C-alpha cells in the first residue's frame, strides 16, 4: 500500500473508531486522554503562524445598548445608526439590555450542559447525522470529510418552521430550549426590523422577504483540551444564515477576523453576540458583511455556547433570494446571482474547508 493511501486508511480507521463510540470529544476527556488524537490536529504550523490577536486597545467588538429601542424615535435612531456601523464595518456586535431575562440565558446554558453530561447511553439514542431529524446529537457534522476536526460536541434542533414537539426533545434541556426559543424569536424579529431600518428601508422589508423563515439552534459543548495549541474548538468559517444570535458563557475563545487581525469577542455577562450571515451579505449586495470567525480550544472548560441561525439550512425552502432591488443602481449593480437556501447550504455543508468565502461561488 502506498504511503499516502496507508495514511488515509489509518485516518479513516481512527475516525470510524471515534465515531462508533458515539461518546464524542467528551468521551475522550472522560477517558483521560493526555494527547489530542491526530484526527483533531490543525494542519502543521497553521495555528502557530496565524495572525496574533489584536490587543483590546486596538480593536473591540461594538457593544450596543438596546435600552430605549422601543421608546422615542431619537433613541431608536441612535441604536439603528450603531447597528448600521457595526454591520458594515465589523459584521459582529454584542447587545445588552435586549429584554431576554438573564435567568432564561442561564437556564439554557445549564440545559445544554446537562444534556452533554448525561450518561452516554442516553445520548446515544439521539446520535445522528441525518438532517431530517428534529433533534440530533453529534460530534463534528462533517467528521469524514472535514479536515481537521474540531474539539467539540453539539446538538442541533430546527426550531422554526415546524418546531419539535416537547416529547421529541431530551428531558435534560427540554423546558430550557422551549423557553429560550420564545425570547429568541422575539429578539430576532426586532433585529431584522432594526437592520431593515439601517438600510434606510421599511422596518418590515427583511421579514417580508422571508429572512426569518427558519431557525436552526446549534448548542455546542467544548470540553477542556489537554493540548489546545494543536487543535481548534471551531475552525475558521462564516455562517450560512441571514443572522446568527449567539449566547456564550464566560470561558471565552471566540475570535473574529477584522482587518487581518483575530479579535477576541470577550464574554460580557448578560450579552448576546449578533453576527451577519452570508445570506444577508448577499441580499444587501455587500452593504453588510459576513466575516470569518473561529473558537480556540482551551485547557479550561467545558465552554458552552448556543448559536441560533436564522436559516432553513437543508430544510425545504423554495424561496429565491438575491440582491435587493431597492439597494441596486447603475453605480451599484448586483454582485450575486439568485440562490435558494438549500442550494447554498448543500455546497457549504459538503465543503470541508471554509477558508474560502462561500458567497464568492455565487458572484456574477
Coordinates of C-alpha atoms in Angstrom, one line a residue:
X1 CA 0.0 0.0 0.0
X2 CA 1.4 3.4 -1.0
X3 CA 2.3 5.7 2.0
X4 CA -0.4 8.3 1.2
X5 CA -3.1 5.6 0.8
X6 CA -2.0 3.9 4.0
X7 CA -2.1 7.3 5.9
X8 CA -5.6 8.0 4.5
X9 CA -6.7 4.5 5.5
X10 CA -5.3 5.0 9.0
X11 CA -7.1 8.3 9.4
X12 CA -10.4 6.8 8.3
X13 CA -10.0 3.9 10.8
X14 CA -9.4 6.5 13.6
X15 CA -12.4 8.5 12.5
X16 CA -14.6 5.4 12.4
X17 CA -13.4 4.2 15.8
X18 CA -14.1 7.6 17.3
X19 CA -17.5 7.9 15.6
X20 CA -18.7 4.5 16.7
X21 CA -18.2 5.3 20.4
X22 CA -21.0 7.9 20.0
X23 CA -19.4 9.5 23.1
X24 CA -17.9 12.4 21.3
X25 CA -15.0 14.5 22.4
X26 CA -16.3 14.4 25.9
X27 CA -15.8 10.6 25.8
X28 CA -12.1 11.2 25.1
X29 CA -11.8 13.6 28.0
X30 CA -13.7 11.2 30.3
X31 CA -11.2 8.5 29.2
X32 CA -8.5 11.0 30.5
X33 CA -6.6 11.3 27.2
X34 CA -3.4 13.4 27.7
X35 CA -2.8 13.9 24.0
X36 CA -5.1 15.2 21.2
X37 CA -5.7 12.5 18.7
X38 CA -4.2 13.2 15.2
X39 CA -7.7 13.4 13.6
X40 CA -8.2 16.7 15.5
X41 CA -4.8 18.2 14.7
X42 CA -4.9 21.5 12.8
X43 CA -2.6 21.3 9.8
X44 CA 1.1 21.7 10.9
X45 CA 2.0 25.2 11.6
X46 CA -1.3 26.9 10.8
X47 CA -2.1 27.6 14.4
X48 CA 1.4 28.9 15.1
X49 CA 1.5 31.1 12.0
X50 CA -1.9 32.7 12.4
X51 CA -2.0 36.4 12.9
X52 CA -1.7 37.2 16.6
X53 CA -4.8 38.6 18.2
X54 CA -5.0 42.3 18.2
X55 CA -4.8 43.9 21.7
X56 CA -8.0 45.1 23.2
X57 CA -6.8 48.7 23.0
X58 CA -6.6 48.5 19.2
X59 CA -9.9 46.7 18.4
X60 CA -13.0 46.0 20.3
X61 CA -16.3 44.4 19.1
X62 CA -19.1 47.0 19.2
X63 CA -21.4 46.8 22.2
X64 CA -24.9 48.2 21.6
X65 CA -27.3 49.1 24.4
X66 CA -30.9 48.3 23.4
X67 CA -32.4 50.4 26.2
X68 CA -34.9 52.8 24.7
X69 CA -35.2 51.0 21.4
X70 CA -39.0 50.8 21.9
X71 CA -39.2 54.3 23.2
X72 CA -38.9 57.7 21.5
X73 CA -37.8 58.0 17.8
X74 CA -34.4 59.6 18.7
X75 CA -33.4 56.7 20.9
X76 CA -34.3 54.1 18.3
X77 CA -32.5 56.1 15.6
X78 CA -29.4 56.1 17.8
X79 CA -29.5 52.3 18.0
X80 CA -30.1 51.9 14.3
X81 CA -27.1 54.1 13.5
X82 CA -24.9 51.9 15.7
X83 CA -26.2 48.7 14.1
X84 CA -25.6 50.1 10.6
X85 CA -22.0 51.0 11.5
X86 CA -21.3 47.5 13.1
X87 CA -23.0 45.6 10.3
X88 CA -21.0 47.5 7.6
X89 CA -17.6 47.5 9.3
X90 CA -17.5 44.5 11.7
X91 CA -20.3 42.1 10.8
X92 CA -20.4 41.4 14.6
X93 CA -21.7 43.2 17.6
X94 CA -22.9 42.4 21.2
X95 CA -26.2 43.6 22.5
X96 CA -27.1 44.4 26.1
X97 CA -30.5 45.3 27.7
X98 CA -32.1 43.2 25.0
X99 CA -35.1 42.1 27.2
X100 CA -34.2 38.4 27.2
X101 CA -34.1 37.6 31.0
X102 CA -30.8 36.7 32.5
X103 CA -32.5 33.7 34.1
X104 CA -33.5 32.4 30.7
X105 CA -29.9 32.7 29.4
X106 CA -28.5 30.9 32.4
X107 CA -31.1 28.1 32.2
X108 CA -30.5 27.3 28.5
X109 CA -26.7 27.1 29.2
X110 CA -27.4 24.8 32.1
X111 CA -29.7 22.7 30.0
X112 CA -27.1 22.3 27.2
X113 CA -24.5 21.3 29.8
X114 CA -26.9 18.8 31.4
X115 CA -27.6 17.1 28.1
X116 CA -23.9 16.8 27.1
X117 CA -23.0 15.5 30.6
X118 CA -25.8 12.8 30.5
X119 CA -24.9 9.2 30.6
X120 CA -23.6 8.2 27.2
X121 CA -26.2 5.6 26.8
X122 CA -28.9 8.3 27.0
X123 CA -27.1 10.5 24.5
X124 CA -26.6 7.6 22.0
X125 CA -30.3 7.4 21.4
X126 CA -30.1 10.9 19.9
X127 CA -26.9 10.4 17.9
X128 CA -27.3 11.1 14.2
X129 CA -26.1 13.0 11.2
X130 CA -29.5 12.9 9.4
X131 CA -30.6 16.4 8.9
X132 CA -34.2 15.3 8.7
X133 CA -34.2 14.6 12.4
X134 CA -35.8 17.2 14.7
X135 CA -33.1 16.8 17.3
X136 CA -29.7 15.4 16.5
X137 CA -26.6 14.9 18.7
X138 CA -23.2 14.5 17.1
X139 CA -19.5 15.4 17.2
X140 CA -18.3 17.1 14.0
X141 CA -21.1 17.0 11.5
X142 CA -18.7 16.5 8.6
X143 CA -16.5 14.1 10.5
X144 CA -15.4 12.1 7.5
X145 CA -15.0 15.0 5.0
X146 CA -13.7 17.8 7.2
X147 CA -10.1 18.3 7.9
X148 CA -9.2 19.0 10.7
X149 CA -12.0 18.0 13.1
X150 CA -12.9 20.3 16.0
X151 CA -12.6 19.7 19.7
X152 CA -16.4 20.0 20.5
X153 CA -19.7 18.1 20.6
X154 CA -23.0 19.5 19.5
X155 CA -26.7 19.1 19.2
X156 CA -28.9 20.7 16.6
X157 CA -32.6 21.5 16.6
X158 CA -34.8 23.0 13.9
X159 CA -36.9 25.4 16.0
X160 CA -38.8 27.1 13.1
X161 CA -40.7 26.4 11.0
X162 CA -42.5 23.3 12.4
X163 CA -40.8 23.2 15.8
X164 CA -40.3 19.8 17.5
X165 CA -43.0 18.5 19.9
X166 CA -41.8 18.7 23.5
X167 CA -41.6 14.9 23.7
X168 CA -39.1 14.9 20.8
X169 CA -36.6 16.9 22.9
X170 CA -34.4 15.4 25.7
X171 CA -35.7 15.9 29.2
X172 CA -32.4 17.3 30.3
X173 CA -32.9 20.5 28.2
X174 CA -36.5 20.4 27.0
X175 CA -38.0 23.2 29.1
X176 CA -35.0 25.5 28.7
X177 CA -34.9 25.1 24.9
X178 CA -38.6 25.9 24.5
X179 CA -38.4 28.9 26.8
X180 CA -35.3 30.4 25.3
X181 CA -36.7 29.9 21.7
X182 CA -39.7 32.1 22.5
X183 CA -37.4 35.0 23.5
X184 CA -35.1 34.3 20.6
X185 CA -37.9 34.7 18.0
X186 CA -38.9 38.0 19.6
X187 CA -35.4 39.4 19.6
X188 CA -34.8 38.1 16.1
X189 CA -37.9 40.0 14.9
X190 CA -36.6 43.2 16.5
X191 CA -33.1 42.8 15.0
X192 CA -34.5 42.3 11.5
X193 CA -36.6 45.4 11.9
X194 CA -33.6 47.5 13.0
X195 CA -31.4 46.1 10.3
X196 CA -34.0 47.0 7.7
X197 CA -34.2 50.5 9.1
X198 CA -30.4 50.7 9.0
X199 CA -30.6 50.1 5.2
X200 CA -32.9 53.1 5.0
X201 CA -35.9 50.9 4.2
X202 CA -39.2 49.9 5.8
X203 CA -38.7 48.0 9.1
X204 CA -40.7 45.1 7.6
X205 CA -38.8 44.5 4.4
X206 CA -36.3 41.8 5.5
X207 CA -39.0 39.9 7.3
X208 CA -41.3 40.2 4.2
X209 CA -38.6 38.7 2.1
X210 CA -38.6 35.5 4.2
X211 CA -35.3 36.2 6.2
X212 CA -37.0 34.8 9.3
X213 CA -38.3 31.7 7.7
X214 CA -36.3 29.2 9.7
X215 CA -34.2 28.9 12.8
X216 CA -31.5 26.2 13.4
X217 CA -30.3 26.1 17.0
X218 CA -26.8 24.7 17.4
X219 CA -25.7 24.0 21.0
X220 CA -22.0 23.4 21.5
X221 CA -20.0 21.8 24.3
X222 CA -16.3 22.4 24.2
X223 CA -14.6 20.0 26.7
X224 CA -11.3 21.1 28.3
X225 CA -8.4 20.3 25.9
X226 CA -5.1 18.8 27.0
X227 CA -3.1 20.4 24.1
X228 CA -5.1 23.5 22.9
X229 CA -2.2 24.6 20.7
X230 CA -2.8 21.6 18.4
X231 CA -6.5 22.0 17.6
X232 CA -9.4 24.4 17.4
X233 CA -12.8 24.4 19.1
X234 CA -14.3 25.6 15.8
X235 CA -12.4 26.2 12.6
X236 CA -12.5 29.5 10.7
X237 CA -15.8 30.0 8.9
X238 CA -18.6 32.4 8.1
X239 CA -22.3 31.4 8.8
X240 CA -24.8 30.0 6.3
X241 CA -27.6 32.2 7.7
X242 CA -29.2 35.6 7.4
X243 CA -28.4 36.4 11.0
X244 CA -26.9 34.4 14.0
X245 CA -27.7 35.1 17.6
X246 CA -25.0 33.6 19.9
X247 CA -25.1 33.0 23.6
X248 CA -21.7 32.2 25.1
X249 CA -20.5 31.5 28.6
X250 CA -17.6 33.2 30.4
X251 CA -14.8 30.8 29.2
X252 CA -14.0 32.8 26.1
X253 CA -12.3 31.7 22.9
X254 CA -14.5 33.2 20.2
X255 CA -12.5 35.4 17.8
X256 CA -13.5 37.5 14.7
X257 CA -11.2 38.3 11.8
X258 CA -11.2 42.0 11.4
X259 CA -8.6 44.0 9.3
X260 CA -6.4 40.9 9.2
X261 CA -6.3 40.5 12.9
X262 CA -8.0 38.0 15.2
X263 CA -10.1 40.0 17.7
X264 CA -11.4 38.4 20.9
X265 CA -15.2 38.6 21.5
X266 CA -14.8 39.0 25.2
X267 CA -17.7 37.4 27.2
X268 CA -20.0 40.1 28.7
X269 CA -22.4 38.9 31.4
X270 CA -26.0 39.0 30.0
X271 CA -24.9 40.0 26.5
X272 CA -25.8 38.2 23.2
X273 CA -23.5 38.2 20.2
X274 CA -25.0 39.0 16.9
X275 CA -23.4 38.4 13.5
X276 CA -24.4 39.0 9.9
X277 CA -24.6 35.7 7.9
X278 CA -23.6 35.0 4.3
X279 CA -27.2 35.4 3.1
X280 CA -27.7 38.9 4.5
X281 CA -24.4 40.0 2.9
X282 CA -25.6 38.7 -0.4
X283 CA -29.1 40.2 -0.3
X284 CA -27.7 43.6 0.8
X285 CA -25.1 43.4 -2.1
X286 CA -22.2 43.6 0.3
X287 CA -23.5 46.6 2.3
X288 CA -23.5 44.3 5.4
X289 CA -20.6 41.9 5.8
X290 CA -20.4 38.3 6.9
X291 CA -17.0 37.7 8.4
X292 CA -14.8 34.8 9.3
X293 CA -14.7 33.7 12.9
X294 CA -13.4 30.8 15.0
X295 CA -13.2 29.4 18.5
X296 CA -9.9 28.5 20.2
X297 CA -9.5 25.3 22.2
X298 CA -8.9 25.8 25.9
X299 CA -7.5 23.9 28.9
X300 CA -10.4 25.4 30.8
X301 CA -13.9 24.1 30.3
X302 CA -16.3 22.9 29.3
X303 CA -17.2 26.0 27.3
X304 CA -20.9 26.2 26.4
X305 CA -22.5 28.2 23.6
X306 CA -25.8 28.3 21.8
X307 CA -25.8 29.6 18.2
X308 CA -29.2 30.2 16.6
X309 CA -29.0 30.6 12.9
X310 CA -31.9 32.3 11.0
X311 CA -31.8 29.9 8.1
X312 CA -33.8 26.9 6.9
X313 CA -30.5 25.3 6.0
X314 CA -31.2 22.0 4.3
X315 CA -35.0 22.0 5.0
X316 CA -37.3 22.6 2.0
X317 CA -37.5 26.3 1.2
X318 CA -38.3 27.2 -2.4
X319 CA -37.9 31.0 -1.9
X320 CA -35.4 32.5 -4.3
X321 CA -33.2 35.2 -2.8
X322 CA -30.9 37.7 -4.5
X323 CA -29.6 41.3 -4.1
X324 CA -32.4 43.6 -3.0
X325 CA -33.6 45.8 -5.9
X326 CA -34.1 48.7 -3.5
X327 CA -30.3 48.8 -3.0
X328 CA -29.3 48.5 -6.6
X329 CA -28.4 51.2 -9.2
X330 CA -26.2 51.7 -12.2
X331 CA -23.4 52.6 -9.8
X332 CA -24.2 49.6 -7.6
X333 CA -25.2 46.6 -9.9
X334 CA -25.9 43.2 -8.4
X335 CA -22.8 41.3 -7.3
X336 CA -24.5 37.9 -6.7
X337 CA -26.8 35.7 -8.7
X338 CA -30.1 34.5 -7.3
X339 CA -29.9 31.5 -5.0
X340 CA -32.0 29.3 -2.7
X341 CA -31.0 28.5 0.9
X342 CA -30.9 24.7 0.3
X343 CA -28.8 25.2 -2.8
X344 CA -26.3 27.3 -0.9
X345 CA -26.3 25.1 2.2
X346 CA -25.7 21.9 0.3
X347 CA -22.4 23.3 -1.1
X348 CA -21.5 24.9 2.2
X349 CA -22.0 21.8 4.3
X350 CA -20.1 19.5 1.9
X351 CA -17.2 21.9 1.7
X352 CA -14.6 20.5 4.1
X353 CA -12.6 23.7 4.3
X354 CA -14.3 27.1 4.9
X355 CA -11.2 29.2 4.4
X356 CA -12.6 30.4 1.2
X357 CA -15.6 32.7 1.4
X358 CA -18.6 30.7 0.2
X359 CA -20.5 33.7 -1.2
X360 CA -17.8 34.1 -3.8
X361 CA -19.1 31.0 -5.5
X362 CA -22.3 32.9 -6.3
X363 CA -20.8 36.1 -7.6
X364 CA -21.8 37.3 -11.1

